Amino acid sequence: MRKKVDQRIRTLIENGVKARHRSMFVIVGDKSLDQIVNLHYMLSKSVTKARPTVLWCYKDKLTLSSHKKKRAKQVKKLMQRGLLDPEKVDPFSLFVETAGITYCLYRDSERVLGNTFGMCILQDFEALTPNLLARTIETVEGGGIIILLLRSLSSLTSLYTMVMDVHERFRTESHSRPAGRFNERFLLSLASCKACIVMDDELNILPVSSHMKSITPIPVREDSEGLSEAERELANLKEQHDDDFPVGPLIRKCRTMDQGKALIEFLDAILDKSLRGTVALLAARGRGKSAALGLAISGAVAAGYSNIFVTAPSPENLKTLFEFICKGFEMLEYKEHLHYDKVESTNPEFKRAIVRINVYKQHRQTVQYIQPHEHEKLSQVELLVVDEAAAIPLPVVKSLLGPYLVFLSSTVNGYEGTGRSLSLKLLQQLEEKNQLSSRSTKKVDSGSLFKKIELNESIRYASGDPIESWLHGLLCLDVTSSIPGITRLPPPNECDLYYVNKDTLFSYHKDSELFLQRMMALYVASHYKNSPNDLQLMADAPAHHLFVLLGPVDESKNHLPDILCVIQISFEGQISRESATESLRNGRQPSGDQIPWKFCEVFKDPVFPSLSGARIVRIATHPNAMRLGYGSVAVELLSRYFEGQLTPISELDDEEFPENSPVRVTEAAEKASLLEENIKPRTDLPPLLVPLRERRPEKLHYVGVSFGLTLDLFRFWRKLKFAPFFISPIPNNVTGEHTCMVLKPLNNDDTESNGSDELGFFRPFYQVFRKRFSKLLPCDFRRMDYKLAMSILDPKINFSNMDLSVPSSDEHLKSISEMLDSDGMQDLEAYVKNGADYHTIKYLKCDLALAYFWEKIPVTLSLAQTSILLCIGLQDKDVSYVEGEMDLERVQILGLYIKIMTKFHKFISALATQGTQPTNSRLKDIIMEPHPVSVEEDLTDAAKQVQDDMNSKEDGALNPDLLQQYAIVDKDADFENALRNSGAKALSGSLISVKSNRERSEKRGKPAESEKSEKKRNKNDHSSRSNKKRKA
């Protein structure tokens, strides 16, 4: 059955085409696919150019059934044979085959960046994230439409409880119930979007879009030549520079007024030819940055620049830039293959991207791509162009700058979340340097100045696009203007920390929205990278909570207080020991709970994850209140709150912890149908801000932080009594900084701790970390700044109060003797006495430095001496490198180094005098002294001793005791029988034999033993005589 379409739908599409603004339609129902054809048909009738192209994004499966796919193939064959009758074919099948649809998975959405479409279809709402929403919507040109498909819903408020795919990443073992606050705010924001209609699958407009009742067609503001006001201004600008070369031909390619002015600024810097200075171009996506840079490079070639280098994270990012270099050459009447040639990359990873352009028209000129880390190739450069500088590590960008003209381009305030590192750090330094040079009395070359250009007007759609305003408000993309100025800064000790109720914050009330925008503005102004997904994490993750630091609040004034500092934390831990043991065994870490899992991985401790803690995810201070102590006060109050110092004891004991019960937002909607439902922000909400004294704290054992390691940040956390336990050896790809995790134990009854030790149970782990870090300094952290390394190690350098006479000196002696032998001690002594060069003890420097930093050599050193010992001993830096890093002369460094070694040698020598030497020498000295007995006396004594021995043997031969061994024992009867049998034969001197019953071994035992002892005595006598002969 044919049905008339609501005129408001057609009017919205036509108004968007006339004003070059985008329109958005949300279709609820299972038959929404059939209405896509009607909307595409109305859009095609409204535009005057070719039919709009379509981008169809989905999760993993298209909504098209296999039957429809089969039917689409049949339609395609009929079209090829010319037998297709449009009246008989299915409209949707015809649309699929003729609309030129580009299908894209959500996970591959990055590949559509830079492309432009007339229509964007988003299905599988549960798979959408803020990043995907912004990335896909930004590809639609002015006059196009965005269609969001939702399945059949009994009520729109059921979206509040819809389980999104991203919620799986928000769940942890102790926090498994994510909320739907972002969906609630998203749906409420649709009611305020002037270019959005929510309707069912029969094109009936729902009450949530009641603001569309008064929509009327808009007139087209054009002059007699059919140009709008913005187009007329651009035409006048082109006409003014028509006779200027090379500005005139190149500016004809500009699409907006901002782009034309940026090109003029670039060409002014090029034509100045001072070959010094930096020009930065900052803009959101779709503003024409790469095109402006490409046109400027072609102008530099026309101005005679010979060596132009271009860099970007990948040559694929420079596709648009090289394309507009060639378009600029066309406008300057350069012919390819005659005046210039393009060279494509042979690297398969770069996919045949253009990497060089050789120009021959005037003289040999080159536009060459180099990778960002190849800055050593910039010796002959005249112009360096850095595109997408925010995606390059900040230290690498700094190394690219030099005494030549530099053009920087970066995306800021964009949905990719990049650009803050560049704008916050590098550009701020360049601006300060420029201001200092301008204030100086010396004449400053105009070419050395820093210029910053911003592009605000979009290329794809006209300014004032309502979809852009809605998207920026929903995702807090452009909130830098939301930072209010602070007229009076209260003293930090008068400020209080408040807990922010997330249900009220994301309720889309007017005051809540203003407070949220201000909070996000502080985050964007303080952090190098922000992503729209962070907003959904903050809203829906059950473990994440928000705190704000406010000055004294005057309740009589009805306005929002100024936010001085905002802290986002995530509760972690409470992981079962079985899960921790399994994680250690499998070598994997589940999502979330960063500090417990990393601690468990580093120290192989399955008990720590069972503790409960809080990780400070982000902390941001108002730009006008930085370095005034507000951040320190906020963290200190947070620690005291979790230790129970801010809440009365009665409330801690008696009050039960308030559970975050899910808000029943669908109860009222269950009684109303989809066409009758009226969605408004909730009214029964708790207060937005809760003083910490009125809220019971969670019971925690520690507070931790993970951040990019810099000297200022580390000192900030170290001052607040946080200690490190992990530093990543691999730096971050974006900032070039190492990830550092620090931890502060809290006073808790569950853990044993020494009251005087601020680190408590964490002390042994911290000592293990210090030893590991000191051993990694020669390799992974060799190029780390010595000040940062000293702050991390935090060595004890004053041992003046230590008594070396205590028994611990034996431990020092033992540990030193293990690494320092006699040769090493001799080399050290020779060096301290100026008998050898410092290279002689180069093999000892690491062991001695480790012994000192591990407090095994308790010698008092100055801060400069300790720093030199760290640089040369632990980091293995050359003296020339230390000379530049510490701003000291070589003679001073070596002088301080020899003083260090002198103190070490003195301490080790003192230890040796108290006990044994550190090591035994391999060669012993033989002292020759005269013998007290002469040779004659020695021989006489020996002869006398031999004679005495011989006499004693002869005297003992007839000893009765010796003859007793031959006595016949217990054989008297046998002896008498033998005498009787012999009769007269038994004469004097004759022999009579009696048979013995003893064992043979018993009979031979004693003689054998006596014989053995006799031999032993003879041997001893012989050896004694031989020794006497040698001494003689």
XYZ file of N, CA, C and O in Angstrom, residues 213-371:
636
model
N 8.060 20.166 14.327
C 6.720 20.558 13.877
C 6.740 21.864 13.093
O 5.967 22.051 12.151
N 7.614 22.746 13.467
C 7.619 24.078 12.870
C 8.659 24.240 11.775
O 9.033 25.374 11.448
N 9.135 23.177 11.182
C 10.152 23.301 10.143
C 9.527 23.855 8.867
O 8.435 23.471 8.453
N 10.218 24.796 8.249
C 9.744 25.432 7.015
C 10.878 25.472 6.016
O 12.063 25.486 6.394
N 10.571 25.505 4.742
C 11.640 25.615 3.738
C 12.406 26.922 3.903
O 11.845 27.957 4.272
N 13.725 26.850 3.672
C 14.568 28.041 3.814
C 14.902 28.589 2.438
O 15.013 27.846 1.456
N 15.024 29.919 2.337
C 15.425 30.498 1.048
C 16.932 30.344 0.852
O 17.700 30.218 1.808
N 17.348 30.374 -0.367
C 18.764 30.273 -0.699
C 19.340 31.666 -0.825
O 18.824 32.488 -1.603
N 20.367 31.949 -0.009
C 20.990 33.270 -0.027
C 22.061 33.300 -1.109
O 23.182 32.870 -0.910
N 21.689 33.804 -2.248
C 22.613 33.893 -3.378
C 22.503 35.276 -3.993
O 21.459 35.929 -3.926
N 23.605 35.722 -4.587
C 23.576 36.995 -5.292
C 23.166 36.777 -6.730
O 22.712 35.691 -7.119
N 23.358 37.791 -7.526
C 22.934 37.692 -8.930
C 23.709 36.648 -9.700
O 23.221 36.104 -10.697
N 24.922 36.321 -9.252
C 25.733 35.323 -9.936
C 25.534 33.931 -9.348
O 26.215 32.996 -9.757
N 24.623 33.793 -8.425
C 24.357 32.483 -7.834
C 25.362 32.069 -6.785
O 25.524 30.887 -6.525
N 26.067 33.041 -6.146
C 27.077 32.750 -5.135
C 26.551 33.118 -3.755
O 25.869 34.145 -3.594
N 26.881 32.304 -2.778
C 26.541 32.630 -1.403
C 27.503 33.684 -0.862
O 28.465 34.082 -1.539
N 27.264 34.122 0.352
C 28.093 35.180 0.927
C 29.530 34.725 1.118
O 30.483 35.454 0.810
N 29.718 33.480 1.630
C 31.078 32.969 1.815
C 31.793 32.785 0.479
O 32.990 33.073 0.350
N 31.056 32.307 -0.522
C 31.670 32.118 -1.846
C 32.046 33.450 -2.470
O 33.053 33.551 -3.178
N 31.265 34.497 -2.211
C 31.587 35.816 -2.747
C 32.870 36.355 -2.112
O 33.713 36.938 -2.810
N 33.061 36.161 -0.795
C 34.292 36.613 -0.139
C 35.516 35.895 -0.699
O 36.569 36.510 -0.918
N 35.380 34.597 -0.941
C 36.499 33.842 -1.509
C 36.808 34.311 -2.920
O 37.982 34.432 -3.304
N 35.773 34.598 -3.695
C 35.992 35.090 -5.062
C 36.705 36.442 -5.060
O 37.580 36.705 -5.898
N 36.364 37.299 -4.109
C 37.047 38.594 -4.012
C 38.509 38.412 -3.644
O 39.386 39.131 -4.159
N 38.806 37.460 -2.747
C 40.191 37.201 -2.366
C 41.001 36.702 -3.562
O 42.151 37.113 -3.768
N 40.416 35.818 -4.336
C 41.110 35.316 -5.532
C 41.351 36.435 -6.534
O 42.395 36.485 -7.189
N 40.400 37.332 -6.625
C 40.540 38.432 -7.588
C 41.633 39.400 -7.157
O 42.362 39.949 -8.002
N 41.798 39.614 -5.855
C 42.830 40.527 -5.370
C 44.232 40.031 -5.699
O 45.135 40.829 -5.968
N 44.449 38.723 -5.668
C 45.787 38.160 -5.894
C 45.911 37.531 -7.271
O 46.804 36.693 -7.490
N 45.066 37.915 -8.180
C 45.080 37.279 -9.497
C 46.379 37.543 -10.244
O 46.874 36.689 -10.987
N 46.990 38.724 -10.028
C 48.199 39.089 -10.777
C 49.477 38.707 -10.039
O 50.571 38.906 -10.580
N 49.360 38.223 -8.821
C 50.562 37.850 -8.052
C 50.990 36.436 -8.412
O 50.162 35.527 -8.547
N 52.315 36.249 -8.551
C 52.849 34.922 -8.853
C 53.750 34.506 -7.692
O 54.554 35.309 -7.216
N 53.619 33.304 -7.215
C 52.743 32.213 -7.666
C 51.410 32.140 -6.912
O 50.721 31.142 -6.996
N 51.066 33.190 -6.150
C 49.859 33.131 -5.335
C 48.611 33.046 -6.198
O 47.695 32.243 -5.933
N 48.556 33.851 -7.241
C 47.348 33.933 -8.065
C 46.882 32.610 -8.634
O 45.723 32.195 -8.416
N 47.749 31.878 -9.371
C 47.285 30.596 -9.937
C 46.930 29.560 -8.861
O 45.997 28.769 -9.052
N 47.689 29.550 -7.742
C 47.477 28.508 -6.732
C 46.211 28.743 -5.913
O 45.535 27.789 -5.527
N 45.878 30.015 -5.644
C 44.730 30.284 -4.786
C 43.415 29.936 -5.464
O 42.381 29.826 -4.802
N 43.447 29.731 -6.761
C 42.218 29.332 -7.471
C 41.754 27.940 -7.065
O 40.589 27.586 -7.268
N 42.688 27.140 -6.500
C 42.316 25.790 -6.076
C 41.726 25.757 -4.664
O 41.271 24.703 -4.219
N 41.735 26.869 -3.955
C 41.238 26.897 -2.584
C 39.714 26.863 -2.573
O 39.052 27.500 -3.409
N 39.154 26.172 -1.599
C 37.711 25.994 -1.512
C 37.069 26.896 -0.464
O 35.861 27.131 -0.520
N 37.823 27.328 0.535
C 37.265 28.156 1.590
C 38.151 29.381 1.815
O 39.303 29.433 1.380
N 37.582 30.341 2.523
C 38.317 31.566 2.832
C 39.496 31.269 3.750
O 40.597 31.816 3.560
N 39.295 30.415 4.754
C 40.386 30.064 5.664
C 41.537 29.401 4.928
O 42.713 29.687 5.199
N 41.207 28.524 4.007
C 42.257 27.824 3.254
C 43.039 28.803 2.387
O 44.266 28.697 2.273
N 42.340 29.775 1.794
C 43.031 30.773 0.971
C 43.970 31.636 1.802
O 45.110 31.920 1.389
N 43.527 32.053 2.995
C 44.392 32.867 3.846
C 45.588 32.065 4.345
O 46.705 32.597 4.460
N 45.389 30.778 4.639
C 46.506 29.937 5.073
C 47.540 29.794 3.964
O 48.754 29.843 4.217
N 47.085 29.623 2.738
C 48.025 29.500 1.612
C 48.839 30.778 1.448
O 50.046 30.725 1.171
N 48.204 31.928 1.637
C 48.932 33.202 1.517
C 50.000 33.305 2.599
O 51.129 33.752 2.346
N 49.671 32.878 3.825
C 50.670 32.908 4.900
C 51.855 32.006 4.577
O 53.020 32.366 4.800
N 51.589 30.817 4.068
C 52.669 29.902 3.697
C 53.561 30.523 2.620
O 54.793 30.484 2.714
N 52.945 31.075 1.595
C 53.733 31.626 0.490
C 54.504 32.868 0.918
O 55.599 33.130 0.394
N 53.987 33.647 1.866
C 54.747 34.788 2.381
C 56.022 34.315 3.065
O 57.098 34.915 2.900
N 55.910 33.239 3.858
C 57.102 32.704 4.522
C 58.083 32.133 3.503
O 59.303 32.227 3.688
N 57.572 31.539 2.427
C 58.450 30.969 1.397
C 59.177 32.068 0.637
O 60.394 32.008 0.411
N 58.453 33.102 0.232
C 59.049 34.168 -0.568
C 59.970 35.055 0.250
O 60.775 35.796 -0.328
N 59.864 35.007 1.583
C 60.787 35.764 2.423
C 62.209 35.251 2.262
O 63.168 36.017 2.376
N 62.367 33.945 2.049
C 63.656 33.295 1.744
C 64.712 33.526 2.823
O 65.901 33.544 2.546
N 64.261 33.680 4.055
C 65.226 33.759 5.156
C 65.648 32.368 5.614
O 66.621 32.219 6.341
N 64.887 31.339 5.180
C 65.177 29.945 5.512
C 65.218 29.702 7.018
O 65.935 28.829 7.493
N 64.467 30.478 7.767
C 64.341 30.267 9.201
C 62.903 30.550 9.606
O 62.213 31.339 8.986
N 62.465 29.889 10.664
C 61.120 30.138 11.155
C 60.254 28.892 11.086
O 60.585 27.902 10.430
N 59.122 28.942 11.779
C 58.186 27.828 11.843
C 56.777 28.358 11.665
O 56.395 29.345 12.299
N 56.014 27.699 10.806
C 54.609 28.035 10.580
C 53.799 26.784 10.916
O 54.023 25.719 10.322
N 52.880 26.890 11.870
C 52.062 25.763 12.307
C 50.636 25.951 11.830
O 50.048 27.026 12.002
N 50.076 24.906 11.241
C 48.699 24.908 10.741
C 47.895 23.916 11.578
O 48.164 22.718 11.553
N 46.911 24.424 12.311
C 46.098 23.602 13.202
C 44.650 23.665 12.763
O 44.125 24.750 12.486
N 44.002 22.529 12.697
C 42.597 22.490 12.290
C 42.028 21.128 12.618
O 42.758 20.166 12.865
N 40.701 21.050 12.636
C 40.022 19.770 12.772
C 40.042 19.042 11.429
O 40.499 19.582 10.409
N 39.518 17.838 11.399
C 39.505 17.067 10.163
C 38.557 17.698 9.150
O 37.558 18.307 9.502
N 38.917 17.514 7.873
C 38.052 17.987 6.798
C 38.147 19.472 6.531
O 37.254 20.042 5.902
N 39.227 20.115 6.999
C 39.389 21.564 6.778
C 40.336 21.884 5.634
O 40.503 23.048 5.297
N 40.991 20.911 5.059
C 41.861 21.163 3.907
C 43.294 21.478 4.272
O 43.951 22.248 3.569
N 43.810 20.890 5.339
C 45.194 21.162 5.743
C 46.184 20.613 4.725
O 47.091 21.316 4.285
N 46.035 19.329 4.388
C 46.990 18.698 3.467
C 46.958 19.361 2.095
O 47.999 19.500 1.439
N 45.775 19.775 1.650
C 45.671 20.446 0.354
C 46.412 21.774 0.382
O 47.133 22.117 -0.574
N 46.275 22.538 1.453
C 46.973 23.813 1.555
C 48.488 23.611 1.573
O 49.235 24.375 0.944
N 48.957 22.577 2.279
C 50.392 22.295 2.301
C 50.896 21.894 0.917
O 51.984 22.313 0.494
N 50.127 21.071 0.209
C 50.543 20.665 -1.132
C 50.653 21.836 -2.088
O 51.622 21.940 -2.860
N 49.688 22.735 -2.051
C 49.755 23.929 -2.899
C 50.933 24.809 -2.504
O 51.603 25.398 -3.374
N 51.225 24.911 -1.187
C 52.359 25.728 -0.745
C 53.682 25.134 -1.231
O 54.603 25.876 -1.596
N 53.806 23.800 -1.236
C 55.045 23.175 -1.714
C 55.251 23.450 -3.197
O 56.376 23.731 -3.644
N 54.180 23.373 -3.993
C 54.319 23.694 -5.420
C 54.732 25.145 -5.594
O 55.500 25.477 -6.512
N 54.247 26.059 -4.713
C 54.703 27.446 -4.771
C 56.163 27.586 -4.404
O 56.874 28.434 -4.960
N 56.659 26.756 -3.455
C 58.075 26.793 -3.093
C 58.955 26.341 -4.245
O 60.050 26.879 -4.457
N 58.505 25.347 -5.008
C 59.254 24.911 -6.183
C 59.326 26.037 -7.207
O 60.377 26.311 -7.811
N 58.193 26.732 -7.402
C 58.190 27.852 -8.345
C 59.077 28.994 -7.858
O 59.621 29.753 -8.675
N 59.258 29.129 -6.532
C 60.100 30.185 -5.988
C 61.578 29.823 -6.012
O 62.413 30.646 -5.609
N 61.927 28.610 -6.444
C 63.321 28.237 -6.615
C 63.898 27.378 -5.523
O 65.111 27.118 -5.524
N 63.110 26.895 -4.569
C 63.624 26.014 -3.518
C 64.057 24.682 -4.145
O 63.312 24.078 -4.919
N 65.263 24.233 -3.784
C 65.815 23.034 -4.419
C 65.574 21.768 -3.601
O 65.229 20.729 -4.158
N 65.799 21.833 -2.295
C 65.709 20.647 -1.441
C 64.528 20.808 -0.484
O 64.619 21.562 0.497
N 63.448 20.117 -0.786
C 62.240 20.151 0.038
C 61.996 18.743 0.553
O 61.924 17.791 -0.227
N 61.888 18.615 1.857
C 61.647 17.310 2.468
C 60.266 17.316 3.129
O 59.854 18.313 3.738
N 59.577 16.190 2.996
C 58.247 16.012 3.573
C 58.279 14.771 4.454
O 58.828 13.736 4.058
N 57.685 14.858 5.632
C 57.641 13.708 6.521
C 56.260 13.575 7.126
O 55.524 14.555 7.271
N 55.917 12.350 7.441
C 54.624 12.005 8.040
C 54.800 10.606 8.631
O 55.788 9.912 8.353
N 53.866 10.154 9.473
C 54.003 8.797 10.027
C 54.144 7.728 8.959
O 54.851 6.742 9.146
N 53.500 7.899 7.819
C 53.591 6.948 6.710
C 53.349 7.701 5.411
O 52.593 8.683 5.383
N 53.973 7.286 4.310
C 53.711 7.971 3.032
C 52.258 7.856 2.575
O 51.803 8.663 1.763
N 51.521 6.876 3.107
C 50.103 6.789 2.760
C 49.331 7.998 3.273
O 48.316 8.381 2.696
N 49.829 8.609 4.383
C 49.181 9.806 4.903
C 49.388 11.017 4.008
O 48.704 12.030 4.178
N 50.322 10.923 3.063
C 50.651 12.055 2.205
C 50.013 11.946 0.824
O 50.416 12.645 -0.106
N 49.029 11.066 0.687
C 48.375 10.906 -0.601
C 47.747 12.210 -1.060
O 47.935 12.650 -2.211
N 46.995 12.863 -0.186
C 46.349 14.131 -0.550
C 47.385 15.214 -0.782
O 47.242 16.040 -1.699
N 48.444 15.241 0.012
C 49.456 16.282 -0.138
C 50.138 16.200 -1.500
O 50.255 17.214 -2.208
N 50.610 15.021 -1.902
C 51.255 14.888 -3.216
C 50.265 15.115 -4.354
O 50.634 15.621 -5.415
N 49.006 14.766 -4.128
C 47.992 15.018 -5.151
C 47.847 16.512 -5.411
O 47.772 16.956 -6.567
N 47.861 17.322 -4.364
C 47.711 18.764 -4.552
C 49.014 19.431 -4.954
O 48.988 20.547 -5.481
N 50.157 18.790 -4.722
C 51.394 19.303 -5.318
C 51.293 19.238 -6.838
O 51.632 20.199 -7.552
N 50.810 18.116 -7.328
C 50.644 17.966 -8.784
C 49.573 18.913 -9.329
O 49.725 19.469 -10.436
N 48.484 19.119 -8.569
C 47.462 20.074 -9.023
C 48.023 21.491 -9.035
O 47.680 22.299 -9.913
N 48.884 21.805 -8.053
C 49.540 23.111 -8.070
C 50.457 23.261 -9.263
O 50.542 24.341 -9.869
N 51.161 22.186 -9.636
C 52.005 22.233 -10.832
C 51.167 22.483 -12.087
O 51.597 23.204 -13.002
N 49.996 21.906 -12.151
C 49.120 22.139 -13.297
C 48.730 23.612 -13.400
O 48.724 24.185 -14.488
N 48.411 24.204 -12.249
C 48.055 25.629 -12.265
C 49.246 26.497 -12.631
O 49.081 27.600 -13.184
N 50.456 26.038 -12.350
C 51.673 26.782 -12.700
C 52.207 26.388 -14.064
O 53.328 26.784 -14.419
N 51.422 25.563 -14.801
C 51.754 25.150 -16.178
C 53.006 24.288 -16.232
O 53.833 24.393 -17.126
N 53.159 23.425 -15.216
C 54.200 22.390 -15.257
C 53.577 21.146 -15.872
O 52.441 20.780 -15.551
N 54.322 20.469 -16.730
C 53.825 19.271 -17.400
C 54.564 18.037 -16.876
O 55.797 18.040 -16.778
N 53.784 17.005 -16.548
C 54.407 15.773 -16.084
C 55.204 15.128 -17.209
O 54.821 15.198 -18.379
N 56.320 14.483 -16.846
C 57.284 13.838 -17.742
C 58.089 14.848 -18.556
O 59.111 14.474 -19.140
N 57.653 16.098 -18.608
C 58.433 17.122 -19.290
C 59.155 18.017 -18.289
O 60.340 18.323 -18.456
N 58.440 18.416 -17.263
C 59.022 19.288 -16.249
C 59.233 18.576 -14.909
O 60.021 19.044 -14.090
N 58.523 17.494 -14.671
C 58.683 16.789 -13.401
C 58.271 15.328 -13.577
O 57.519 14.979 -14.506
N 58.785 14.492 -12.678
C 58.452 13.064 -12.653
C 58.102 12.662 -11.220
O 58.694 13.164 -10.256
N 57.182 11.723 -11.095
C 56.798 11.171 -9.791
C 57.458 9.810 -9.616
O 57.483 9.007 -10.554
N 57.969 9.560 -8.409
C 58.630 8.299 -8.088
C 57.815 7.615 -6.996
O 57.546 8.205 -5.945
N 57.417 6.364 -7.253
C 56.638 5.596 -6.287
C 57.557 4.709 -5.457
O 58.642 4.320 -5.896
N 57.102 4.389 -4.266
C 57.901 3.575 -3.357
C 57.925 2.124 -3.813
O 56.931 1.582 -4.305
N 59.078 1.485 -3.644
C 59.207 0.056 -3.941
C 58.961 -0.796 -2.696
O 58.975 -2.026 -2.783
N 58.744 -0.148 -1.569
C 58.460 -0.872 -0.331
C 57.019 -1.384 -0.374
O 56.082 -0.603 -0.516
N 56.800 -2.694 -0.267
C 55.421 -3.204 -0.337
C 54.537 -2.696 0.796
O 53.318 -2.636 0.652
N 55.137 -2.323 1.937
C 54.334 -1.814 3.044
C 53.715 -0.455 2.728
O 52.692 -0.093 3.293
N 54.341 0.312 1.831
C 53.846 1.647 1.502
C 52.834 1.644 0.359
O 52.288 2.689 0.010
N 52.602 0.475 -0.260
C 51.549 0.296 -1.272
C 51.684 1.304 -2.425
O 50.746 1.999 -2.788
N 52.909 1.380 -2.948
C 53.183 2.201 -4.140
C 52.817 3.670 -3.935
O 52.365 4.360 -4.851
N 52.999 4.151 -2.754
C 52.740 5.572 -2.494
C 53.863 6.416 -3.084
O 55.004 5.972 -3.228
N 53.543 7.662 -3.456
C 54.532 8.571 -4.023
C 55.483 9.001 -2.911
O 55.053 9.440 -1.835
N 56.789 8.885 -3.158
C 57.786 9.250 -2.155
C 58.742 10.337 -2.650
O 59.499 10.891 -1.859
N 58.703 10.666 -3.943
C 59.601 11.714 -4.432
C 59.058 12.295 -5.734
O 58.449 11.583 -6.544
N 59.295 13.583 -5.903
C 58.987 14.269 -7.162
C 60.253 14.997 -7.596
O 60.777 15.850 -6.858
N 60.751 14.669 -8.778
C 61.936 15.315 -9.348
C 61.492 16.365 -10.362
O 60.733 16.066 -11.287
N 61.963 17.600 -10.207
C 61.570 18.723 -11.055
C 62.789 19.177 -11.844
O 63.890 19.292 -11.289
N 62.580 19.450 -13.146
C 63.705 19.815 -14.020
C 63.497 21.155 -14.718
O 64.348 21.581 -15.503
N 62.398 21.864 -14.513
C 62.059 23.017 -15.352
C 63.089 24.136 -15.210
O 63.609 24.634 -16.221
N 63.382 24.598 -14.005
C 64.355 25.675 -13.820
C 65.748 25.101 -13.584
O 66.689 25.436 -14.305
N 65.868 24.268 -12.586
C 67.104 23.559 -12.277
C 66.705 22.303 -11.522
O 65.517 22.007 -11.369
N 67.670 21.573 -11.079
C 67.372 20.317 -10.383
C 66.722 20.624 -9.037
O 67.331 21.214 -8.137
N 65.470 20.191 -8.870
C 64.731 20.400 -7.633
C 64.081 19.075 -7.219
O 63.706 18.270 -8.072
N 63.928 18.886 -5.904
C 63.422 17.606 -5.394
C 62.459 17.851 -4.238
O 62.745 18.661 -3.347
N 61.357 17.107 -4.283
C 60.445 17.014 -3.139
C 60.528 15.573 -2.667
O 60.055 14.664 -3.355
N 61.144 15.353 -1.497
C 61.511 14.008 -1.054
C 60.805 13.674 0.250
O 60.770 14.485 1.179
N 60.247 12.444 0.325
C 59.690 11.950 1.589
C 60.786 11.273 2.403
O 61.590 10.504 1.866
N 60.833 11.562 3.685
C 61.721 10.861 4.606
C 60.890 10.401 5.804
O 59.854 11.004 6.125
N 61.325 9.335 6.426
C 60.651 8.874 7.630
C 61.028 9.780 8.792
O 62.113 10.373 8.805
